[in-house]
Amino acid sequence: MSNPETQREKRKELEDCDEENPKRSKIESTDTLIDPAGQETNDTEENHLIDETLPEAGSDEATELDKAQSRAPPNTCGKLLISGATNWDLVGRKETPKSAGNAGGPNLWEPHSIWSLNHIRVQQVASGPSACHSIIICEDGTVMSFGRNDNGQLGHGDVVRCDKPRVIESLKHYTVVQASCGKAHTLVLTAEGILFGFGGNKMAQLGQGHQKPVVAKPVQIVHPNNKKIIKTACGAEFSMFIDENNLLYSFGRPEHGQLGHNTDGQYFVTSNKLAFYCEVLPRHVAVFVEKTKDGFTHIMDDVKIVDVSCGNNHTIVRDSKDRVFTWGFGGYGRLGHQQPKDEHVPRLVSFFKGKSISSVHAGASYSMAVSAGQLYFWGQTKSTGDATMYPKPVRDMSGWDVRSVGCSKTSIVLAADDSVVSWGPSPTYGELGYGLKKGGQKSSSNPKIVEPLEGIYIQQVCCGLGHTLYIARDEDSDRPLLEKLPVYDPDKV
C-alpha cells in the first residue's frame, strides 16, 4: 500500500483538477469520427485450423511466457459490492420489453453490498461493456449469475430475468476460475481448462458449429486440437480464447474483421442486401503484422498471446514480448493506429514498442493499457467531440499505480493505490459510484475519487453496460467500514 501522505497529495491533485477544469477532459484528443450502425446475419462457413507446439522448458521463449503470465495478480477473495443500474431489462433500451413484467431494481448511485451474498466470499467477477448481466465466481469455485436473461445468458436453462445472484446448477461440480460476458452470451472457464458457453448464439458466438439463436444451458466449446484453454474474452457478438500453447482462437460475428482472419465475412444476399459468414467453430488467429511508416507490411514471428480483451467490435491482445496488437472496427481511433480504418488482421500498435505492458483493456469504443502502473487511453467514451487516435497517458492518473480496470460502455472505473477512481460522460446509471451526497454529482469528465469507498481497499473492479462490481478486502480491520455501506436486497424492491 502507498504512503498515506502520498495518497493525500494525489487525492488533492484530482480534487483541484476537478474544481479548475470541470468541463475539460485531461485525455488529449485529435480527430472526430462517426460510428456506423451494425447489421445481423445467420450465415456460416467452414473453418481451417492449425496448431503449434509448446516452447521447450528452459528456453528463452518459455521464460518470456512465464514472466508475461505471472504478472496477473493472484485471485484474492472478498466481499462483493455493486453500484449502478439494476433495472436489467430496461438499461440501454428505450422501454422495457412486454415480457419483462417490470423494470426491476433502482439505480444504485453509490456502492452497496448485496443482501443474499453477505456471507459469501467472492474471488472474481465478470461483465462487459455491452452486458446487462454478470458472473460471480465464489471462493470455492462455485459460479453464480444474475441480470438480464432474454437469451439465456445466465445459464439457468430459462430466459427469465434473475435479480438475485443464483448458482448455475449444471456447473456445480466444476471449479470455475474465469468468465467473460458479451451482449447476450457468456463464457465460463474451469480449472481443468474446459470452456463452457451459454446464451445468444445467433452470430455463432458460442462456437457450436451452428447458429441456434438461444442456448440457455452451458455447452462445452471444444478446442479443435483438444488443448487446455487458459483465458477467454467476449465481444458484443463474438468470442476469443487463449489455449495452453498461447495460441489465440476466435469465433462469432466477423463484420468489422474483429475475428482477425483477414475478412469481414461480407457477401451479397441480393444486389442491395449484405450478410455475413459467421465463424461457427473456434478458428486459429494465425497472422500478426506490423505496418511501417513507409507503407510496408511485415508478418511477425513468435507471437505467443498472454492477454486478450474485447470491445463491442474490436480486439486488443498482449503477447509474451509485451507487443500490443489491435484489430476490428477502427471508428473513434479505438485501434490506436492514428487512422479510422478497420483492420482485419492483428496489427502491432507501434506506440508501445519497447514498453513493458502489464495489461490491456477494451471498452465499447475505446482501449486502454497499463505500463508500470501508468494508464494509457485511446478511442472515445462518447459519440460527440474529439477522439484520441493513438495511445496517450491519462495525465490525471500519472503517479498512481493502477491495479484493476473496469470498462463500461462510456464509463471507466479504476482501483489505483488505496482508492477507487472513476469518470465518464452523462448519462450514467450510478456505475461511477459517487453517491448523491455533496451536490449529487452523477458524471465527471475528469478522473474523480469515489468518496463512498474511501478507506475500503478494493481488490478488483469490473463494469457492465451501466453497472460496476467491486471485490472489497474483508479482513477484520475492514469490516466496520463495509458494514456501514447501504445494502441492496432485490427481494424488497
Tab-separated table of C-alpha atoms in Angstrom:
chain	number	residue	atom	x	y	z
A	1	MET	CA	0.000	0.000	0.000
A	2	SER	CA	1.051	3.574	-0.556
A	3	ASN	CA	2.312	6.094	1.934
A	4	PRO	CA	-0.723	7.922	3.459
A	5	GLU	CA	0.863	11.345	2.827
A	6	THR	CA	1.400	10.488	-0.854
A	7	GLN	CA	-2.214	9.307	-1.099
A	8	ARG	CA	-3.471	12.617	0.305
A	9	GLU	CA	-1.402	14.561	-2.233
A	10	LYS	CA	-2.779	12.507	-5.161
A	11	ARG	CA	-6.359	12.939	-3.983
A	12	LYS	CA	-5.781	16.694	-3.612
A	13	GLU	CA	-4.482	16.867	-7.203
A	14	LEU	CA	-7.634	15.169	-8.533
A	15	GLU	CA	-9.875	17.439	-6.469
A	16	ASP	CA	-8.031	20.587	-7.639
A	17	CYS	CA	-8.236	19.400	-11.232
A	18	ASP	CA	-11.962	18.846	-10.940
A	19	GLU	CA	-12.547	22.330	-9.496
A	20	GLU	CA	-10.385	24.200	-12.019
A	21	ASN	CA	-11.469	22.414	-15.214
A	22	PRO	CA	-14.871	20.810	-14.610
A	23	LYS	CA	-15.670	20.625	-18.327
A	24	ARG	CA	-12.237	19.836	-19.779
A	25	SER	CA	-11.143	16.209	-20.167
A	26	LYS	CA	-7.475	15.533	-19.412
A	27	ILE	CA	-7.381	12.820	-22.067
A	28	GLU	CA	-5.965	14.722	-25.039
A	29	SER	CA	-7.525	14.058	-28.435
A	30	THR	CA	-7.303	14.966	-32.112
A	31	ASP	CA	-9.907	13.862	-34.625
A	32	THR	CA	-13.661	13.236	-34.670
A	33	LEU	CA	-15.234	10.143	-36.219
A	34	ILE	CA	-18.709	8.671	-36.533
A	35	ASP	CA	-19.652	5.078	-35.704
A	36	PRO	CA	-21.766	3.336	-38.381
A	37	ALA	CA	-24.559	1.005	-37.337
A	38	GLY	CA	-24.031	-2.766	-37.418
A	39	GLN	CA	-26.022	-5.494	-39.178
A	40	GLU	CA	-27.035	-9.045	-38.299
A	41	THR	CA	-26.917	-12.376	-40.147
A	42	ASN	CA	-27.378	-16.112	-39.759
A	43	ASP	CA	-24.825	-17.484	-42.243
A	44	THR	CA	-21.990	-19.956	-41.655
A	45	GLU	CA	-18.772	-21.158	-43.218
A	46	GLU	CA	-16.278	-23.975	-42.618
A	47	ASN	CA	-13.055	-23.294	-40.745
A	48	HIS	CA	-9.455	-24.444	-41.195
A	49	LEU	CA	-7.321	-24.706	-38.077
A	50	ILE	CA	-3.608	-25.069	-37.479
A	51	ASP	CA	-1.636	-25.994	-34.375
A	52	GLU	CA	1.776	-25.283	-32.892
A	53	THR	CA	3.802	-26.866	-30.105
A	54	LEU	CA	4.709	-25.562	-26.676
A	55	PRO	CA	8.145	-23.961	-26.250
A	56	GLU	CA	10.762	-26.200	-24.670
A	57	ALA	CA	11.183	-25.835	-20.903
A	58	GLY	CA	14.084	-23.544	-20.025
A	59	SER	CA	14.145	-21.869	-23.438
A	60	ASP	CA	14.149	-18.071	-23.796
A	61	GLU	CA	10.648	-18.267	-25.224
A	62	ALA	CA	9.350	-20.304	-22.278
A	63	THR	CA	10.942	-17.828	-19.851
A	64	GLU	CA	9.213	-14.922	-21.626
A	65	LEU	CA	5.869	-16.695	-21.350
A	66	ASP	CA	6.382	-17.435	-17.651
A	67	LYS	CA	7.167	-13.779	-16.951
A	68	ALA	CA	4.258	-12.481	-19.014
A	69	GLN	CA	1.714	-14.800	-17.436
A	70	SER	CA	2.989	-14.367	-13.871
A	71	ARG	CA	2.101	-10.662	-13.954
A	72	ALA	CA	-1.583	-11.423	-13.422
A	73	PRO	CA	-2.406	-10.788	-9.736
A	74	PRO	CA	-3.454	-13.837	-7.717
A	75	ASN	CA	-7.154	-14.282	-7.040
A	76	THR	CA	-7.913	-12.531	-3.765
A	77	CYS	CA	-11.303	-13.110	-2.222
A	78	GLY	CA	-13.502	-10.556	-0.557
A	79	LYS	CA	-16.954	-9.025	-0.264
A	80	LEU	CA	-18.923	-8.161	-3.393
A	81	LEU	CA	-20.265	-4.625	-3.826
A	82	ILE	CA	-22.359	-3.152	-6.641
A	83	SER	CA	-23.297	0.286	-7.933
A	84	GLY	CA	-25.226	1.410	-10.989
A	85	ALA	CA	-28.302	0.155	-12.813
A	86	THR	CA	-30.206	-2.865	-11.523
A	87	ASN	CA	-33.199	-2.413	-13.834
A	88	TRP	CA	-31.673	-5.093	-16.074
A	89	ASP	CA	-34.371	-5.291	-18.747
A	90	LEU	CA	-34.540	-1.510	-19.211
A	91	VAL	CA	-30.957	-0.217	-19.103
A	92	GLY	CA	-29.717	0.659	-22.577
A	93	ARG	CA	-33.236	0.427	-24.011
A	94	LYS	CA	-35.967	2.976	-24.598
A	95	GLU	CA	-38.626	0.834	-22.953
A	96	THR	CA	-38.974	-2.415	-21.030
A	97	PRO	CA	-39.965	-5.452	-23.148
A	98	LYS	CA	-43.555	-6.574	-22.617
A	99	SER	CA	-42.353	-9.971	-21.418
A	100	ALA	CA	-40.352	-8.390	-18.574
A	101	GLY	CA	-43.283	-7.648	-16.285
A	102	ASN	CA	-41.439	-4.813	-14.521
A	103	ALA	CA	-38.220	-2.863	-14.956
A	104	GLY	CA	-36.505	-4.355	-11.921
A	105	GLY	CA	-34.444	-2.513	-9.346
A	106	PRO	CA	-33.371	1.128	-8.932
A	107	ASN	CA	-30.158	2.892	-9.921
A	108	LEU	CA	-27.683	2.491	-7.062
A	109	TRP	CA	-25.773	5.771	-7.031
A	110	GLU	CA	-23.200	4.577	-4.520
A	111	PRO	CA	-21.697	1.134	-3.810
A	112	HIS	CA	-23.971	-1.302	-1.955
A	113	SER	CA	-23.444	-4.759	-0.569
A	114	ILE	CA	-25.859	-7.444	-1.804
A	115	TRP	CA	-28.009	-8.906	0.956
A	116	SER	CA	-28.004	-12.506	-0.275
A	117	LEU	CA	-24.184	-12.506	-0.597
A	118	ASN	CA	-23.382	-11.010	2.798
A	119	HIS	CA	-21.737	-14.225	3.987
A	120	ILE	CA	-20.301	-15.396	0.660
A	121	ARG	CA	-16.716	-14.556	-0.272
A	122	VAL	CA	-16.092	-13.808	-3.943
A	123	GLN	CA	-12.820	-14.316	-5.831
A	124	GLN	CA	-13.710	-12.904	-9.257
A	125	VAL	CA	-16.483	-11.104	-11.147
A	126	ALA	CA	-17.169	-10.658	-14.853
A	127	SER	CA	-19.384	-8.495	-17.043
A	128	GLY	CA	-18.738	-6.459	-20.207
A	129	PRO	CA	-19.234	-3.054	-21.870
A	130	SER	CA	-22.322	-4.338	-23.710
A	131	ALA	CA	-23.553	-6.705	-20.950
A	132	CYS	CA	-26.519	-6.231	-18.625
A	133	HIS	CA	-25.678	-9.427	-16.750
A	134	SER	CA	-22.832	-10.539	-14.519
A	135	ILE	CA	-20.991	-13.674	-13.419
A	136	ILE	CA	-19.765	-14.191	-9.850
A	137	ILE	CA	-17.074	-16.764	-9.012
A	138	CYS	CA	-17.153	-17.653	-5.324
A	139	GLU	CA	-14.178	-18.576	-3.148
A	140	ASP	CA	-14.771	-22.302	-3.643
A	141	GLY	CA	-15.094	-22.007	-7.443
A	142	THR	CA	-18.897	-22.091	-7.473
A	143	VAL	CA	-20.303	-19.839	-10.193
A	144	MET	CA	-23.377	-17.611	-9.886
A	145	SER	CA	-25.111	-15.280	-12.332
A	146	PHE	CA	-27.724	-12.520	-12.320
A	147	GLY	CA	-29.158	-9.794	-14.544
A	148	ARG	CA	-30.752	-9.741	-17.989
A	149	ASN	CA	-31.549	-13.183	-19.371
A	150	ASP	CA	-33.639	-12.815	-22.522
A	151	ASN	CA	-31.202	-15.051	-24.434
A	152	GLY	CA	-30.393	-17.491	-21.642
A	153	GLN	CA	-27.082	-15.745	-20.900
A	154	LEU	CA	-27.360	-16.621	-17.198
A	155	GLY	CA	-27.102	-20.354	-17.879
A	156	HIS	CA	-30.102	-21.400	-15.793
A	157	GLY	CA	-31.928	-23.145	-18.627
A	158	ASP	CA	-34.568	-20.428	-18.974
A	159	VAL	CA	-34.937	-16.871	-20.285
A	160	VAL	CA	-36.290	-15.332	-17.053
A	161	ARG	CA	-34.512	-12.298	-15.611
A	162	CYS	CA	-32.719	-13.003	-12.339
A	163	ASP	CA	-32.368	-10.054	-9.951
A	164	LYS	CA	-30.702	-12.023	-7.142
A	165	PRO	CA	-27.416	-13.913	-7.817
A	166	ARG	CA	-28.168	-17.595	-8.311
A	167	VAL	CA	-25.898	-20.650	-8.622
A	168	ILE	CA	-25.633	-22.140	-12.126
A	169	GLU	CA	-26.695	-25.662	-11.172
A	170	SER	CA	-25.265	-27.514	-14.170
A	171	LEU	CA	-21.767	-26.174	-13.326
A	172	LYS	CA	-21.900	-27.012	-9.586
A	173	HIS	CA	-19.403	-29.843	-9.925
A	174	TYR	CA	-16.766	-27.713	-11.693
A	175	THR	CA	-14.257	-25.307	-10.197
A	176	VAL	CA	-14.664	-22.132	-12.244
A	177	VAL	CA	-11.661	-19.786	-12.479
A	178	GLN	CA	-12.608	-17.193	-15.098
A	179	ALA	CA	-15.596	-15.873	-17.057
A	180	SER	CA	-16.450	-13.235	-19.657
A	181	CYS	CA	-19.697	-11.667	-20.856
A	182	GLY	CA	-20.852	-10.409	-24.246
A	183	LYS	CA	-24.037	-8.554	-25.073
A	184	ALA	CA	-26.182	-11.682	-24.718
A	185	HIS	CA	-23.764	-14.578	-24.209
A	186	THR	CA	-21.375	-15.838	-21.554
A	187	LEU	CA	-18.194	-17.925	-21.492
A	188	VAL	CA	-17.046	-19.735	-18.343
A	189	LEU	CA	-13.636	-21.403	-17.876
A	190	THR	CA	-12.870	-24.198	-15.397
A	191	ALA	CA	-9.650	-25.035	-13.546
A	192	GLU	CA	-9.222	-28.025	-15.864
A	193	GLY	CA	-9.107	-25.763	-18.906
A	194	ILE	CA	-12.603	-26.659	-20.103
A	195	LEU	CA	-14.624	-23.821	-21.647
A	196	PHE	CA	-18.424	-23.587	-21.459
A	197	GLY	CA	-20.729	-21.128	-23.208
A	198	PHE	CA	-24.404	-20.209	-22.980
A	199	GLY	CA	-26.823	-17.506	-24.109
A	200	GLY	CA	-27.315	-15.907	-27.515
A	201	ASN	CA	-25.809	-17.812	-30.444
A	202	LYS	CA	-27.377	-16.088	-33.449
A	203	MET	CA	-23.913	-14.990	-34.631
A	204	ALA	CA	-22.281	-18.330	-33.643
A	205	GLN	CA	-20.611	-16.656	-30.658
A	206	LEU	CA	-20.809	-19.938	-28.699
A	207	GLY	CA	-18.693	-21.836	-31.240
A	208	GLN	CA	-21.016	-24.834	-31.546
A	209	GLY	CA	-20.950	-25.301	-35.326
A	210	HIS	CA	-24.473	-23.900	-35.691
A	211	GLN	CA	-26.376	-20.649	-35.176
A	212	LYS	CA	-29.288	-21.694	-32.997
A	213	PRO	CA	-30.358	-18.317	-31.518
A	214	VAL	CA	-30.663	-19.333	-27.847
A	215	VAL	CA	-28.634	-21.872	-25.865
A	216	ALA	CA	-29.917	-21.468	-22.302
A	217	LYS	CA	-27.784	-24.148	-20.596
A	218	PRO	CA	-23.967	-24.395	-20.564
A	219	VAL	CA	-22.470	-26.313	-23.503
A	220	GLN	CA	-18.798	-27.134	-23.918
A	221	ILE	CA	-16.802	-25.183	-26.505
A	222	VAL	CA	-14.390	-27.763	-27.861
A	223	HIS	CA	-10.826	-26.806	-28.736
A	224	PRO	CA	-10.161	-28.122	-32.274
A	225	ASN	CA	-6.980	-29.836	-31.074
A	226	ASN	CA	-8.131	-30.797	-27.565
A	227	LYS	CA	-5.804	-28.347	-25.815
A	228	LYS	CA	-6.492	-26.758	-22.450
A	229	ILE	CA	-7.848	-23.213	-22.519
A	230	ILE	CA	-6.278	-20.637	-20.195
A	231	LYS	CA	-8.198	-17.396	-20.828
A	232	THR	CA	-11.321	-16.146	-22.566
A	233	ALA	CA	-12.887	-12.840	-23.655
A	234	CYS	CA	-16.203	-11.777	-25.208
A	235	GLY	CA	-17.074	-9.002	-27.636
A	236	ALA	CA	-20.674	-7.974	-28.170
A	237	GLU	CA	-21.354	-10.887	-30.563
A	238	PHE	CA	-18.036	-12.695	-30.892
A	239	SER	CA	-15.656	-14.630	-28.651
A	240	MET	CA	-11.945	-15.330	-28.141
A	241	PHE	CA	-9.863	-17.758	-26.129
A	242	ILE	CA	-6.163	-18.425	-25.499
A	243	ASP	CA	-5.018	-22.033	-25.229
A	244	GLU	CA	-2.148	-23.645	-23.314
A	245	ASN	CA	0.151	-23.123	-26.314
A	246	ASN	CA	-0.617	-19.390	-26.127
A	247	LEU	CA	-2.429	-19.522	-29.449
A	248	LEU	CA	-5.497	-17.322	-29.973
A	249	TYR	CA	-8.800	-18.607	-31.375
A	250	SER	CA	-11.915	-16.658	-32.349
A	251	PHE	CA	-15.478	-17.298	-33.477
A	252	GLY	CA	-18.764	-15.451	-33.977
A	253	ARG	CA	-19.604	-12.287	-35.876
A	254	PRO	CA	-16.844	-11.073	-38.260
A	255	GLU	CA	-18.469	-7.864	-39.515
A	256	HIS	CA	-15.560	-5.458	-38.965
A	257	GLY	CA	-12.760	-8.009	-39.094
A	258	GLN	CA	-12.716	-8.345	-35.295
A	259	LEU	CA	-12.077	-12.102	-35.538
A	260	GLY	CA	-8.656	-11.463	-37.069
A	261	HIS	CA	-8.947	-13.821	-40.078
A	262	ASN	CA	-8.340	-11.182	-42.774
A	263	THR	CA	-12.011	-10.954	-43.714
A	264	ASP	CA	-15.175	-9.207	-42.603
A	265	GLY	CA	-17.286	-12.131	-43.870
A	266	GLN	CA	-19.473	-9.943	-46.080
A	267	TYR	CA	-21.417	-11.298	-49.024
A	268	PHE	CA	-24.436	-10.111	-51.029
A	269	VAL	CA	-27.732	-11.889	-50.405
A	270	THR	CA	-29.317	-9.759	-53.128
A	271	SER	CA	-27.968	-6.883	-55.197
A	272	ASN	CA	-28.537	-4.434	-52.327
A	273	LYS	CA	-28.564	-6.614	-49.196
A	274	LEU	CA	-25.418	-7.621	-47.316
A	275	ALA	CA	-24.982	-10.508	-44.883
A	276	PHE	CA	-22.038	-12.132	-43.098
A	277	TYR	CA	-20.480	-15.564	-42.941
A	278	CYS	CA	-20.011	-16.161	-39.227
A	279	GLU	CA	-17.255	-18.367	-37.806
A	280	VAL	CA	-19.281	-21.173	-36.254
A	281	LEU	CA	-16.308	-23.038	-34.732
A	282	PRO	CA	-13.144	-21.788	-32.996
A	283	ARG	CA	-10.572	-20.795	-35.618
A	284	HIS	CA	-6.897	-20.040	-35.013
A	285	VAL	CA	-5.828	-16.403	-35.453
A	286	ALA	CA	-2.681	-17.202	-37.406
A	287	VAL	CA	-1.183	-13.946	-38.718
A	288	PHE	CA	0.058	-10.881	-36.800
A	289	VAL	CA	1.517	-7.945	-38.733
A	290	GLU	CA	3.440	-4.710	-38.362
A	291	LYS	CA	2.855	-1.833	-40.776
A	292	THR	CA	5.793	0.518	-41.205
A	293	LYS	CA	5.708	4.248	-41.916
A	294	ASP	CA	6.768	3.635	-45.497
A	295	GLY	CA	3.671	1.505	-46.105
A	296	PHE	CA	5.208	-1.979	-45.937
A	297	THR	CA	3.518	-4.804	-44.037
A	298	HIS	CA	5.652	-7.373	-42.213
A	299	ILE	CA	4.397	-10.655	-40.762
A	300	MET	CA	5.623	-11.019	-37.168
A	301	ASP	CA	7.128	-14.239	-35.828
A	302	ASP	CA	6.923	-15.993	-32.461
A	303	VAL	CA	3.701	-14.323	-31.308
A	304	LYS	CA	2.512	-16.023	-28.114
A	305	ILE	CA	-0.629	-14.400	-26.710
A	306	VAL	CA	-0.899	-13.969	-22.930
A	307	ASP	CA	-3.716	-11.413	-22.544
A	308	VAL	CA	-6.851	-10.567	-24.535
A	309	SER	CA	-9.733	-8.108	-24.170
A	310	CYS	CA	-12.660	-7.376	-26.487
A	311	GLY	CA	-14.732	-4.256	-27.050
A	312	ASN	CA	-18.064	-4.341	-28.831
A	313	ASN	CA	-16.440	-4.777	-32.241
A	314	HIS	CA	-12.677	-4.738	-31.714
A	315	THR	CA	-9.977	-6.796	-30.026
A	316	ILE	CA	-6.737	-5.984	-28.203
A	317	VAL	CA	-4.086	-8.513	-27.138
A	318	ARG	CA	-0.666	-8.575	-25.491
A	319	ASP	CA	1.965	-11.178	-26.297
A	320	SER	CA	4.848	-12.638	-24.295
A	321	LYS	CA	7.224	-9.980	-25.649
A	322	ASP	CA	4.954	-7.128	-24.490
A	323	ARG	CA	3.834	-6.341	-28.014
A	324	VAL	CA	0.279	-4.968	-28.254
A	325	PHE	CA	-1.924	-5.770	-31.258
A	326	THR	CA	-5.386	-4.435	-32.129
A	327	TRP	CA	-7.863	-5.149	-34.896
A	328	GLY	CA	-11.546	-4.886	-35.824
A	329	PHE	CA	-13.649	-1.733	-36.070
A	330	GLY	CA	-11.425	1.353	-36.363
A	331	GLY	CA	-14.024	4.052	-35.610
A	332	TYR	CA	-13.146	6.679	-32.957
A	333	GLY	CA	-9.489	5.648	-33.015
A	334	ARG	CA	-10.002	2.651	-30.719
A	335	LEU	CA	-7.293	0.667	-32.552
A	336	GLY	CA	-4.571	3.238	-31.861
A	337	HIS	CA	-3.192	3.328	-35.409
A	338	GLN	CA	-3.905	7.063	-35.950
A	339	GLN	CA	-6.461	6.404	-38.677
A	340	PRO	CA	-10.196	5.487	-38.660
A	341	LYS	CA	-9.710	2.286	-40.602
A	342	ASP	CA	-10.938	-1.243	-39.892
A	343	GLU	CA	-8.177	-3.812	-39.504
A	344	HIS	CA	-8.952	-7.407	-40.478
A	345	VAL	CA	-5.719	-8.920	-39.119
A	346	PRO	CA	-3.981	-8.223	-35.788
A	347	ARG	CA	-1.752	-5.168	-36.237
A	348	LEU	CA	1.036	-4.035	-33.937
A	349	VAL	CA	0.398	-0.807	-32.009
A	350	SER	CA	3.769	0.795	-32.685
A	351	PHE	CA	3.438	3.278	-29.798
A	352	PHE	CA	4.097	0.532	-27.244
A	353	LYS	CA	7.271	-0.861	-28.833
A	354	GLY	CA	9.905	-1.117	-26.109
A	355	LYS	CA	7.429	-0.540	-23.259
A	356	SER	CA	6.627	-3.067	-20.541
A	357	ILE	CA	2.860	-3.699	-20.647
A	358	SER	CA	1.144	-5.395	-17.712
A	359	SER	CA	-2.453	-5.489	-19.009
A	360	VAL	CA	-4.733	-4.462	-21.889
A	361	HIS	CA	-8.409	-3.489	-21.716
A	362	ALA	CA	-11.227	-2.720	-24.169
A	363	GLY	CA	-14.361	-0.636	-23.694
A	364	ALA	CA	-17.207	-0.322	-26.158
A	365	SER	CA	-15.377	2.202	-28.378
A	366	TYR	CA	-12.047	2.724	-26.657
A	367	SER	CA	-8.948	0.832	-25.490
A	368	MET	CA	-6.514	1.083	-22.589
A	369	ALA	CA	-3.228	-0.411	-21.472
A	370	VAL	CA	-1.272	-0.288	-18.231
A	371	SER	CA	2.520	0.115	-18.281
A	372	ALA	CA	4.453	0.323	-14.990
A	373	GLY	CA	1.231	1.415	-13.272
A	374	GLN	CA	0.596	4.244	-15.793
A	375	LEU	CA	-2.714	4.125	-17.647
A	376	TYR	CA	-2.829	4.822	-21.409
A	377	PHE	CA	-6.055	5.585	-23.283
A	378	TRP	CA	-7.130	5.809	-26.923
A	379	GLY	CA	-10.524	5.930	-28.632
A	380	GLN	CA	-13.582	7.738	-27.312
A	381	THR	CA	-16.069	7.348	-24.484
A	382	LYS	CA	-18.901	9.323	-26.083
A	383	SER	CA	-20.457	9.800	-29.521
A	384	THR	CA	-19.604	13.509	-29.863
A	385	GLY	CA	-16.451	15.557	-29.558
A	386	ASP	CA	-12.868	14.622	-30.349
A	387	ALA	CA	-11.351	11.145	-30.379
A	388	THR	CA	-7.889	10.131	-29.192
A	389	MET	CA	-6.398	8.466	-32.261
A	390	TYR	CA	-3.340	6.904	-30.620
A	391	PRO	CA	-2.362	5.910	-27.050
A	392	LYS	CA	-1.790	8.782	-24.649
A	393	PRO	CA	-1.168	8.685	-20.908
A	394	VAL	CA	-4.115	9.724	-18.745
A	395	ARG	CA	-2.349	12.678	-17.154
A	396	ASP	CA	-4.594	12.848	-14.100
A	397	MET	CA	-3.527	9.279	-13.225
A	398	SER	CA	0.217	9.898	-13.531
A	399	GLY	CA	1.962	8.650	-10.410
A	400	TRP	CA	-0.895	6.328	-9.482
A	401	ASP	CA	-0.365	2.572	-9.502
A	402	VAL	CA	-3.373	1.255	-11.454
A	403	ARG	CA	-4.156	-2.312	-10.279
A	404	SER	CA	-7.555	-3.127	-11.766
A	405	VAL	CA	-9.541	-1.604	-14.644
A	406	GLY	CA	-13.265	-1.722	-15.368
A	407	CYS	CA	-14.555	-0.732	-18.830
A	408	SER	CA	-18.208	0.192	-19.305
A	409	LYS	CA	-19.846	1.496	-22.455
A	410	THR	CA	-18.746	5.053	-21.693
A	411	SER	CA	-17.508	4.942	-18.077
A	412	ILE	CA	-14.137	3.887	-16.662
A	413	VAL	CA	-13.543	2.669	-13.093
A	414	LEU	CA	-10.073	2.003	-11.655
A	415	ALA	CA	-8.657	0.521	-8.488
A	416	ALA	CA	-5.450	2.518	-8.028
A	417	ASP	CA	-3.230	2.671	-4.938
A	418	ASP	CA	-5.643	2.603	-1.975
A	419	SER	CA	-8.520	4.337	-3.783
A	420	VAL	CA	-11.119	3.835	-6.497
A	421	VAL	CA	-11.142	6.456	-9.266
A	422	SER	CA	-13.801	6.779	-11.978
A	423	TRP	CA	-15.029	9.057	-14.730
A	424	GLY	CA	-17.464	9.082	-17.628
A	425	PRO	CA	-19.899	11.344	-19.506
A	426	SER	CA	-23.601	11.760	-18.835
A	427	PRO	CA	-25.937	9.918	-18.843
A	428	THR	CA	-24.824	7.451	-16.187
A	429	TYR	CA	-26.734	4.992	-14.012
A	430	GLY	CA	-24.574	5.119	-10.886
A	431	GLU	CA	-21.722	2.976	-12.214
A	432	LEU	CA	-19.256	5.735	-11.237
A	433	GLY	CA	-20.217	5.226	-7.582
A	434	TYR	CA	-20.080	8.874	-6.476
A	435	GLY	CA	-23.321	8.807	-4.481
A	436	LEU	CA	-25.845	11.643	-4.236
A	437	LYS	CA	-24.224	13.433	-1.308
A	438	LYS	CA	-22.056	16.575	-1.605
A	439	GLY	CA	-24.005	18.031	-4.501
A	440	GLY	CA	-25.114	14.809	-6.109
A	441	GLN	CA	-22.599	14.562	-8.973
A	442	LYS	CA	-23.551	11.701	-11.329
A	443	SER	CA	-20.879	12.038	-14.027
A	444	SER	CA	-17.417	13.525	-14.468
A	445	SER	CA	-15.249	14.366	-17.479
A	446	ASN	CA	-12.110	14.011	-15.335
A	447	PRO	CA	-10.911	11.158	-13.086
A	448	LYS	CA	-12.511	11.584	-9.661
A	449	ILE	CA	-12.145	9.757	-6.341
A	450	VAL	CA	-15.100	7.509	-5.421
A	451	GLU	CA	-15.639	9.002	-1.974
A	452	PRO	CA	-18.080	6.372	-0.597
A	453	LEU	CA	-15.283	3.781	-0.885
A	454	GLU	CA	-12.542	5.798	0.807
A	455	GLY	CA	-10.888	3.641	3.460
A	456	ILE	CA	-12.155	0.441	1.802
A	457	TYR	CA	-9.485	-1.469	-0.128
A	458	ILE	CA	-10.887	-2.663	-3.474
A	459	GLN	CA	-9.083	-5.657	-4.989
A	460	GLN	CA	-10.929	-5.877	-8.314
A	461	VAL	CA	-13.355	-3.731	-10.321
A	462	CYS	CA	-15.482	-4.864	-13.242
A	463	CYS	CA	-18.008	-2.935	-15.335
A	464	GLY	CA	-21.110	-3.872	-17.292
A	465	LEU	CA	-23.114	-1.652	-19.629
A	466	GLY	CA	-24.390	0.506	-16.749
A	467	HIS	CA	-23.161	-1.078	-13.514
A	468	THR	CA	-19.927	-1.719	-11.621
A	469	LEU	CA	-18.947	-4.648	-9.401
A	470	TYR	CA	-16.214	-4.351	-6.768
A	471	ILE	CA	-14.468	-7.007	-4.679
A	472	ALA	CA	-13.563	-5.400	-1.348
A	473	ARG	CA	-10.970	-6.779	1.051
A	474	ASP	CA	-12.856	-8.136	4.065
A	475	GLU	CA	-10.312	-8.670	6.822
A	476	ASP	CA	-11.307	-7.931	10.420
A	477	SER	CA	-9.986	-4.376	10.178
A	478	ASP	CA	-12.084	-3.722	7.056
A	479	ARG	CA	-15.451	-4.873	8.355
A	480	PRO	CA	-16.506	-1.762	10.316
A	481	LEU	CA	-16.448	0.355	7.134
A	482	LEU	CA	-18.001	-2.384	4.995
A	483	GLU	CA	-20.894	-2.718	7.450
A	484	LYS	CA	-21.656	0.994	7.096
A	485	LEU	CA	-22.354	0.666	3.358
A	486	PRO	CA	-26.012	0.538	2.260
A	487	VAL	CA	-27.436	-2.893	1.463
A	488	TYR	CA	-29.253	-3.807	-1.747
A	489	ASP	CA	-31.898	-6.516	-1.368
A	490	PRO	CA	-33.588	-7.359	-4.703
A	491	ASP	CA	-36.367	-9.197	-2.867
A	492	LYS	CA	-37.512	-5.942	-1.276
A	493	VAL	CA	-37.611	-3.885	-4.495
